[in-house]
Amino acid sequence: MVLPSPSVVPPEIAAQVRRDQWHLKFLRVKEAHRLSRGAGVLVALPDTGVDRHPDLSENLLAGKDLVAGRRNALHDTNSHGTAMAGIIAAHGSGDGLGALGIAPEAKILPIVSSTSDNYGDADTLANAIDYAVSQHVEVISISSAGVTSEKLVQAVKSAVDADVVVVAGVGNVPRAATVSYPAAQEGVIAVSGVDRLGKHAAISVKGPKIEVAAPAVDIYSTSFGGKYSKGTGTSSATAIVAGAAALIRSKYPHLPAAEVAHRLTATAVDKGPPGRDDEYGYGVIDLVAALTADVPPIGFESAGVTAPASTVAAPDTGDGGGTARGLATLGVLLAAGGGYLIWRRRRRAADPPPRISR
């Protein structure tokens, strides 16, 4: 839904939009921004393009249009791409005014891989990912889900091999019934959604590939023509997690992509049944914990030692908080009788290969 507002937004509307961004308080973004604001990180956004919204003007690169063949991608007739960009990196229009992103000092590289009239295909998305890698991006945010192709599988693998954090939405019901591609690909952070209460969002797909969850209901952001939008779906949750990855890569610039994913999942707030589950993955992301917790590296458990427990605050979920634990390939257990966390590698059976469509 696009909210009616003129290109030059009155302060009262800009202030209301900021107040309506409930996910900022939920995720303690203000506190997280004292630790990192995403400076120096380039996030690629293959989507419908990104309009030159005032709340985004300082953070947009020219990008590339792979559908219409334009020289840049700073045009969006759909609103989806502009909304995702705002969720990731909007800087607002003043103190407490306008849309604010998770990483307001990160840069956005818009890549048009779909439009209002052309929703794109797997190979176009593959080209977008390849282009993003060629531009040395640190994060790729993919708020789309669907069938795949051999070319797309290779592009995603190449991005992961290039040390890029790849974040993708698991898909929305009823259009999708299970975790879609590229979220289903090993090495990709698969994101599901939660509502205002921190509960699993009804629109979000469930499945064994889910890694983390993030707010996905009534998410206010930027739109085309200087307007604002409100959206619901795992697209929004994906953009939030991509912004979180940008915060981590900014604060820890030498941390490999796999360790960025590890930090997100290891500090997530456990929801549902203890441990990883098919609704929340390892839990709801905790920005402050991801930026501050003493997270042992992947493989730490093989040394047979324990790590001191860190004091990790939970997001404001309204349920009294949860247990911070487990990662992209790790779970966390509280050692009985001791004040230690054992970080244990998660081992799962080999996954079947992704479905190939032509």
Tab-separated table of C-alpha atoms in Angstrom, residues 4-358:
chain	number	residue	atom	x	y	z
A	4	PRO	CA	-0.653	9.442	-0.122
A	5	SER	CA	1.888	12.178	0.490
A	6	PRO	CA	3.335	14.929	-1.692
A	7	SER	CA	6.897	14.907	-3.028
A	8	VAL	CA	7.818	17.542	-0.459
A	9	VAL	CA	6.685	15.894	2.744
A	10	PRO	CA	5.308	18.122	5.520
A	11	PRO	CA	7.172	17.644	8.813
A	12	GLU	CA	4.098	16.275	10.548
A	13	ILE	CA	3.785	13.458	8.003
A	14	ALA	CA	7.509	12.713	8.140
A	15	ALA	CA	7.312	12.579	11.941
A	16	GLN	CA	4.324	10.247	11.822
A	17	VAL	CA	6.124	7.894	9.440
A	18	ARG	CA	9.028	7.630	11.874
A	19	ARG	CA	6.620	6.903	14.737
A	20	ASP	CA	4.900	4.265	12.631
A	21	GLN	CA	8.182	2.420	12.104
A	22	TRP	CA	7.485	0.141	15.060
A	23	HIS	CA	10.253	-2.243	14.075
A	24	LEU	CA	12.891	0.351	15.022
A	25	LYS	CA	11.939	0.185	18.705
A	26	PHE	CA	11.370	-3.562	18.537
A	27	LEU	CA	14.934	-4.061	17.317
A	28	ARG	CA	16.451	-1.323	19.523
A	29	VAL	CA	17.824	0.414	16.448
A	30	LYS	CA	18.648	3.611	18.325
A	31	GLU	CA	20.959	1.678	20.624
A	32	ALA	CA	22.435	-0.274	17.723
A	33	HIS	CA	23.240	2.963	15.893
A	34	ARG	CA	25.505	4.009	18.746
A	35	LEU	CA	27.616	0.994	17.808
A	36	SER	CA	27.374	0.974	13.998
A	37	ARG	CA	25.476	2.774	11.256
A	38	GLY	CA	26.726	0.762	8.292
A	39	ALA	CA	29.383	3.222	7.092
A	40	GLY	CA	31.635	1.893	4.361
A	41	VAL	CA	29.367	-1.021	3.388
A	42	LEU	CA	27.855	-1.461	-0.066
A	43	VAL	CA	24.563	-3.368	-0.270
A	44	ALA	CA	23.317	-4.619	-3.642
A	45	LEU	CA	19.556	-4.609	-4.175
A	46	PRO	CA	18.338	-6.599	-7.196
A	47	ASP	CA	14.708	-5.501	-7.380
A	48	THR	CA	12.479	-3.007	-9.256
A	49	GLY	CA	14.924	-0.095	-9.070
A	50	VAL	CA	15.112	2.640	-6.444
A	51	ASP	CA	13.609	6.110	-6.811
A	52	ARG	CA	15.581	9.148	-5.638
A	53	HIS	CA	13.624	9.553	-2.416
A	54	PRO	CA	14.738	12.470	-0.181
A	55	ASP	CA	15.204	10.047	2.728
A	56	LEU	CA	17.625	8.005	0.588
A	57	SER	CA	19.360	10.653	-1.491
A	58	GLU	CA	22.745	10.435	0.237
A	59	ASN	CA	23.032	6.677	-0.038
A	60	LEU	CA	22.202	5.772	-3.639
A	61	LEU	CA	24.622	4.738	-6.373
A	62	ALA	CA	23.614	4.837	-10.036
A	63	GLY	CA	23.302	1.064	-10.280
A	64	LYS	CA	22.311	-0.867	-13.388
A	65	ASP	CA	19.096	-1.717	-15.209
A	66	LEU	CA	19.130	-5.288	-16.559
A	67	VAL	CA	15.514	-5.249	-17.773
A	68	ALA	CA	14.859	-2.033	-19.662
A	69	GLY	CA	18.493	-1.376	-20.522
A	70	ARG	CA	18.666	2.092	-18.979
A	71	ARG	CA	22.046	3.431	-17.945
A	72	ASN	CA	21.086	3.596	-14.261
A	73	ALA	CA	18.520	2.069	-11.939
A	74	LEU	CA	17.297	5.199	-10.155
A	75	HIS	CA	13.729	4.816	-11.362
A	76	ASP	CA	11.014	2.662	-9.818
A	77	THR	CA	7.436	2.423	-11.047
A	78	ASN	CA	6.569	-0.417	-8.676
A	79	SER	CA	7.646	0.931	-5.227
A	80	HIS	CA	8.973	-2.426	-4.015
A	81	GLY	CA	12.647	-1.694	-4.636
A	82	THR	CA	12.424	1.791	-3.126
A	83	ALA	CA	10.720	0.364	-0.038
A	84	MET	CA	13.427	-2.264	0.422
A	85	ALA	CA	16.170	0.329	-0.010
A	86	GLY	CA	14.550	2.508	2.637
A	87	ILE	CA	14.304	-0.351	5.107
A	88	ILE	CA	18.005	-1.040	4.629
A	89	ALA	CA	19.529	2.413	4.421
A	90	ALA	CA	17.140	5.386	4.619
A	91	HIS	CA	18.711	8.266	6.544
A	92	GLY	CA	15.507	10.220	7.133
A	93	SER	CA	14.900	13.909	6.538
A	94	GLY	CA	15.874	15.335	9.908
A	95	ASP	CA	15.974	14.554	13.590
A	96	GLY	CA	13.149	12.081	14.102
A	97	LEU	CA	11.654	12.771	10.669
A	98	GLY	CA	11.082	10.507	7.700
A	99	ALA	CA	11.968	6.872	7.174
A	100	LEU	CA	15.010	5.495	8.950
A	101	GLY	CA	16.837	2.392	7.774
A	102	ILE	CA	18.661	-0.247	9.772
A	103	ALA	CA	22.015	0.895	8.317
A	104	PRO	CA	21.555	4.591	7.427
A	105	GLU	CA	25.172	5.149	6.390
A	106	ALA	CA	25.426	2.118	4.103
A	107	LYS	CA	25.324	2.628	0.338
A	108	ILE	CA	22.720	1.006	-1.912
A	109	LEU	CA	23.565	-0.385	-5.360
A	110	PRO	CA	20.183	-0.716	-7.103
A	111	ILE	CA	19.969	-3.329	-9.863
A	112	VAL	CA	16.759	-3.613	-11.857
A	113	SER	CA	16.011	-7.312	-12.183
A	114	SER	CA	12.206	-6.950	-12.339
A	115	THR	CA	9.624	-4.220	-12.996
A	116	SER	CA	5.867	-3.667	-12.717
A	117	ASP	CA	5.386	-5.206	-16.153
A	118	ASN	CA	8.219	-7.724	-16.031
A	119	TYR	CA	8.702	-9.675	-12.818
A	120	GLY	CA	11.979	-10.968	-14.152
A	121	ASP	CA	13.261	-14.497	-14.311
A	122	ALA	CA	15.895	-16.647	-12.688
A	123	ASP	CA	18.573	-15.851	-15.251
A	124	THR	CA	18.040	-12.087	-14.934
A	125	LEU	CA	18.423	-12.385	-11.184
A	126	ALA	CA	21.569	-14.415	-11.791
A	127	ASN	CA	22.948	-11.605	-13.973
A	128	ALA	CA	22.110	-9.121	-11.216
A	129	ILE	CA	23.986	-11.169	-8.627
A	130	ASP	CA	26.988	-11.537	-10.927
A	131	TYR	CA	27.014	-7.777	-11.518
A	132	ALA	CA	26.804	-7.124	-7.772
A	133	VAL	CA	29.804	-9.368	-7.144
A	134	SER	CA	31.756	-7.588	-9.883
A	135	GLN	CA	31.129	-4.309	-8.043
A	136	HIS	CA	32.622	-5.722	-4.828
A	137	VAL	CA	29.481	-5.425	-2.711
A	138	GLU	CA	29.558	-6.767	0.844
A	139	VAL	CA	25.860	-7.694	1.100
A	140	ILE	CA	23.197	-8.741	-1.415
A	141	SER	CA	19.559	-8.394	-0.336
A	142	ILE	CA	17.152	-10.550	-2.367
A	143	SER	CA	13.515	-9.870	-1.499
A	144	SER	CA	12.155	-12.322	-4.033
A	145	ALA	CA	11.522	-16.036	-4.085
A	146	GLY	CA	10.699	-18.503	-6.818
A	147	VAL	CA	11.956	-21.149	-9.174
A	148	THR	CA	15.581	-21.237	-10.150
A	149	SER	CA	17.913	-22.124	-12.994
A	150	GLU	CA	21.391	-23.559	-13.375
A	151	LYS	CA	22.694	-20.056	-13.989
A	152	LEU	CA	21.095	-18.690	-10.819
A	153	VAL	CA	22.418	-21.559	-8.698
A	154	GLN	CA	25.925	-20.847	-9.975
A	155	ALA	CA	25.563	-17.106	-9.429
A	156	VAL	CA	24.498	-17.568	-5.814
A	157	LYS	CA	27.323	-20.019	-5.169
A	158	SER	CA	29.799	-17.606	-6.744
A	159	ALA	CA	28.572	-14.778	-4.516
A	160	VAL	CA	28.954	-16.933	-1.402
A	161	ASP	CA	32.425	-18.009	-2.558
A	162	ALA	CA	33.302	-14.322	-3.071
A	163	ASP	CA	32.678	-13.653	0.641
A	164	VAL	CA	29.419	-11.763	0.052
A	165	VAL	CA	26.668	-11.995	2.670
A	166	VAL	CA	23.626	-13.149	0.673
A	167	VAL	CA	20.257	-12.620	2.384
A	168	ALA	CA	16.981	-13.883	0.896
A	169	GLY	CA	13.335	-14.109	1.895
A	170	VAL	CA	11.768	-17.529	2.339
A	171	GLY	CA	8.563	-16.513	0.543
A	172	ASN	CA	4.961	-15.673	1.403
A	173	VAL	CA	1.922	-17.906	1.643
A	174	PRO	CA	-0.211	-18.809	-0.234
A	175	ARG	CA	2.002	-18.073	-3.228
A	176	ALA	CA	4.765	-20.262	-1.781
A	177	ALA	CA	4.343	-23.463	0.215
A	178	THR	CA	7.940	-24.047	1.275
A	179	VAL	CA	11.204	-22.139	1.472
A	180	SER	CA	11.877	-20.857	-2.030
A	181	TYR	CA	15.074	-20.265	-3.977
A	182	PRO	CA	17.534	-18.604	-3.441
A	183	ALA	CA	16.760	-18.734	0.308
A	184	ALA	CA	16.943	-22.535	0.057
A	185	GLN	CA	20.560	-22.426	-1.106
A	186	GLU	CA	23.228	-23.446	1.404
A	187	GLY	CA	25.227	-20.405	2.495
A	188	VAL	CA	22.321	-17.979	2.046
A	189	ILE	CA	20.708	-16.434	5.146
A	190	ALA	CA	17.066	-17.503	4.791
A	191	VAL	CA	14.712	-15.041	6.515
A	192	SER	CA	11.197	-15.588	7.840
A	193	GLY	CA	8.886	-12.990	9.378
A	194	VAL	CA	7.370	-12.061	12.729
A	195	ASP	CA	4.551	-9.701	13.668
A	196	ARG	CA	4.407	-6.788	16.109
A	197	LEU	CA	4.309	-9.194	19.057
A	198	GLY	CA	7.335	-11.124	17.879
A	199	LYS	CA	5.177	-14.087	16.871
A	200	HIS	CA	5.470	-15.942	13.586
A	201	ALA	CA	3.792	-13.869	10.873
A	202	ALA	CA	0.913	-15.715	9.218
A	203	ILE	CA	2.156	-14.656	5.772
A	204	SER	CA	5.600	-16.178	6.230
A	205	VAL	CA	6.511	-19.586	4.827
A	206	LYS	CA	7.759	-22.240	7.274
A	207	GLY	CA	10.526	-24.740	6.645
A	208	PRO	CA	13.784	-26.395	7.719
A	209	LYS	CA	15.981	-23.948	5.766
A	210	ILE	CA	15.009	-20.875	7.824
A	211	GLU	CA	17.959	-19.297	9.643
A	212	VAL	CA	16.552	-16.174	11.343
A	213	ALA	CA	13.381	-14.129	11.609
A	214	ALA	CA	12.730	-10.373	11.542
A	215	PRO	CA	9.726	-8.000	11.561
A	216	ALA	CA	7.539	-8.470	8.484
A	217	VAL	CA	4.156	-6.885	9.264
A	218	ASP	CA	3.142	-3.250	8.654
A	219	ILE	CA	6.665	-2.100	7.846
A	220	TYR	CA	6.767	1.586	6.866
A	221	SER	CA	9.391	2.745	4.403
A	222	THR	CA	10.102	4.944	1.391
A	223	SER	CA	8.218	4.766	-1.909
A	224	PHE	CA	8.430	6.315	-5.371
A	225	GLY	CA	7.642	9.983	-5.982
A	226	GLY	CA	8.830	11.017	-2.529
A	227	LYS	CA	5.993	9.052	-0.943
A	228	TYR	CA	5.947	6.448	1.809
A	229	SER	CA	4.659	2.892	1.856
A	230	LYS	CA	3.483	0.234	4.275
A	231	GLY	CA	4.232	-3.380	3.449
A	232	THR	CA	3.795	-6.857	4.893
A	233	GLY	CA	5.824	-9.884	3.859
A	234	THR	CA	9.181	-11.596	4.089
A	235	SER	CA	10.563	-9.021	1.637
A	236	SER	CA	10.619	-6.475	4.461
A	237	ALA	CA	12.141	-8.959	6.909
A	238	THR	CA	14.867	-9.719	4.367
A	239	ALA	CA	15.772	-6.052	3.964
A	240	ILE	CA	15.961	-5.686	7.758
A	241	VAL	CA	18.382	-8.604	8.033
A	242	ALA	CA	20.444	-7.235	5.129
A	243	GLY	CA	20.689	-3.961	7.045
A	244	ALA	CA	21.773	-5.901	10.122
A	245	ALA	CA	24.496	-7.607	8.088
A	246	ALA	CA	25.667	-4.170	6.924
A	247	LEU	CA	25.935	-2.988	10.537
A	248	ILE	CA	28.086	-6.006	11.398
A	249	ARG	CA	30.309	-5.682	8.320
A	250	SER	CA	30.841	-2.013	9.135
A	251	LYS	CA	31.857	-2.661	12.739
A	252	TYR	CA	33.851	-5.802	11.950
A	253	PRO	CA	35.231	-5.089	8.448
A	254	HIS	CA	37.565	-8.084	8.422
A	255	LEU	CA	34.926	-10.608	9.482
A	256	PRO	CA	34.203	-13.195	6.742
A	257	ALA	CA	30.656	-13.475	5.435
A	258	ALA	CA	30.132	-16.850	7.092
A	259	GLU	CA	31.075	-15.329	10.440
A	260	VAL	CA	28.638	-12.442	9.863
A	261	ALA	CA	25.869	-15.004	9.409
A	262	HIS	CA	27.187	-16.848	12.450
A	263	ARG	CA	27.021	-13.691	14.552
A	264	LEU	CA	23.419	-13.021	13.485
A	265	THR	CA	22.178	-16.511	14.244
A	266	ALA	CA	24.294	-17.080	17.352
A	267	THR	CA	22.840	-13.989	19.031
A	268	ALA	CA	19.255	-14.372	17.826
A	269	VAL	CA	16.503	-14.645	20.435
A	270	ASP	CA	15.137	-18.176	20.528
A	271	LYS	CA	11.405	-18.455	19.860
A	272	GLY	CA	9.049	-21.386	19.654
A	273	PRO	CA	10.471	-24.807	20.608
A	274	PRO	CA	14.010	-24.655	22.077
A	275	GLY	CA	16.671	-24.533	19.391
A	276	ARG	CA	16.201	-24.120	15.668
A	277	ASP	CA	12.661	-24.565	14.383
A	278	ASP	CA	10.761	-24.203	11.122
A	279	GLU	CA	9.077	-20.879	11.969
A	280	TYR	CA	11.840	-18.726	13.446
A	281	GLY	CA	14.987	-20.605	12.478
A	282	TYR	CA	17.430	-19.832	15.276
A	283	GLY	CA	15.280	-16.940	16.408
A	284	VAL	CA	14.537	-13.249	15.972
A	285	ILE	CA	17.590	-11.134	15.217
A	286	ASP	CA	19.016	-8.994	18.021
A	287	LEU	CA	20.984	-6.086	16.541
A	288	VAL	CA	22.636	-4.965	19.755
A	289	ALA	CA	23.717	-8.475	20.715
A	290	ALA	CA	25.011	-9.123	17.183
A	291	LEU	CA	27.210	-6.036	17.486
A	292	THR	CA	28.446	-6.590	21.033
A	293	ALA	CA	28.338	-10.270	22.040
A	294	ASP	CA	31.525	-12.274	22.498
A	295	VAL	CA	30.759	-14.796	19.737
A	296	PRO	CA	33.261	-17.649	19.342
A	297	PRO	CA	34.196	-18.314	15.709
A	298	ILE	CA	32.827	-21.175	13.633
A	299	GLY	CA	34.606	-24.370	14.622
A	300	PHE	CA	35.294	-23.165	18.164
A	301	GLU	CA	33.526	-26.183	19.631
A	302	SER	CA	36.060	-28.529	18.063
A	303	ALA	CA	38.623	-27.250	20.559
A	304	GLY	CA	36.618	-28.816	23.377
A	305	VAL	CA	36.468	-25.649	25.494
A	306	THR	CA	33.709	-23.383	26.712
A	307	ALA	CA	33.211	-19.664	26.264
A	308	PRO	CA	32.165	-17.296	29.056
A	309	ALA	CA	28.527	-16.319	28.803
A	310	SER	CA	27.924	-12.774	27.603
A	311	THR	CA	25.147	-10.583	28.888
A	312	VAL	CA	22.859	-10.369	25.873
A	313	ALA	CA	19.686	-8.296	25.899
A	314	ALA	CA	16.725	-9.495	23.876
A	315	PRO	CA	14.654	-7.442	21.421
A	316	ASP	CA	11.509	-5.846	22.822
A	317	THR	CA	9.237	-8.742	21.829
A	318	GLY	CA	6.662	-8.191	24.528
A	319	ASP	CA	6.991	-11.756	25.799
A	320	GLY	CA	9.594	-11.204	28.489
A	321	GLY	CA	12.525	-11.843	26.188
A	322	GLY	CA	14.034	-15.164	25.143
A	323	THR	CA	17.209	-17.181	25.158
A	324	ALA	CA	20.018	-15.891	22.944
A	325	ARG	CA	21.643	-18.735	21.049
A	326	GLY	CA	22.449	-20.807	18.022
A	327	LEU	CA	23.898	-20.011	14.544
A	328	ALA	CA	23.897	-20.524	10.846
A	329	THR	CA	25.756	-23.669	11.649
A	330	LEU	CA	25.803	-23.436	15.424
A	331	GLY	CA	23.486	-23.799	18.384
A	332	VAL	CA	24.104	-22.548	21.893
A	333	LEU	CA	23.361	-24.463	25.063
A	334	LEU	CA	23.630	-23.250	28.629
A	335	ALA	CA	25.951	-25.621	30.476
A	336	ALA	CA	24.141	-27.157	33.445
A	337	GLY	CA	25.337	-25.784	36.755
A	338	GLY	CA	27.826	-23.367	35.197
A	339	GLY	CA	27.805	-19.850	33.845
A	340	TYR	CA	29.078	-20.847	30.425
A	341	LEU	CA	27.733	-21.155	26.910
A	342	ILE	CA	28.753	-24.130	24.838
A	343	TRP	CA	28.737	-23.224	21.165
A	344	ARG	CA	28.008	-26.408	19.294
A	345	ARG	CA	28.180	-26.887	15.553
A	346	ARG	CA	24.839	-27.742	14.014
A	347	ARG	CA	25.145	-30.790	11.779
A	348	ARG	CA	22.370	-31.623	9.386
A	349	ALA	CA	21.928	-34.212	6.711
A	350	ALA	CA	22.972	-33.319	3.210
A	351	ASP	CA	20.263	-31.275	1.537
A	352	PRO	CA	18.738	-32.363	-1.770
A	353	PRO	CA	19.848	-30.302	-4.759
A	354	PRO	CA	17.644	-27.323	-5.697
A	355	ARG	CA	14.970	-27.760	-8.322
A	356	ILE	CA	16.085	-26.601	-11.753
A	357	SER	CA	13.563	-24.999	-14.086
A	358	ARG	CA	14.104	-23.949	-17.653
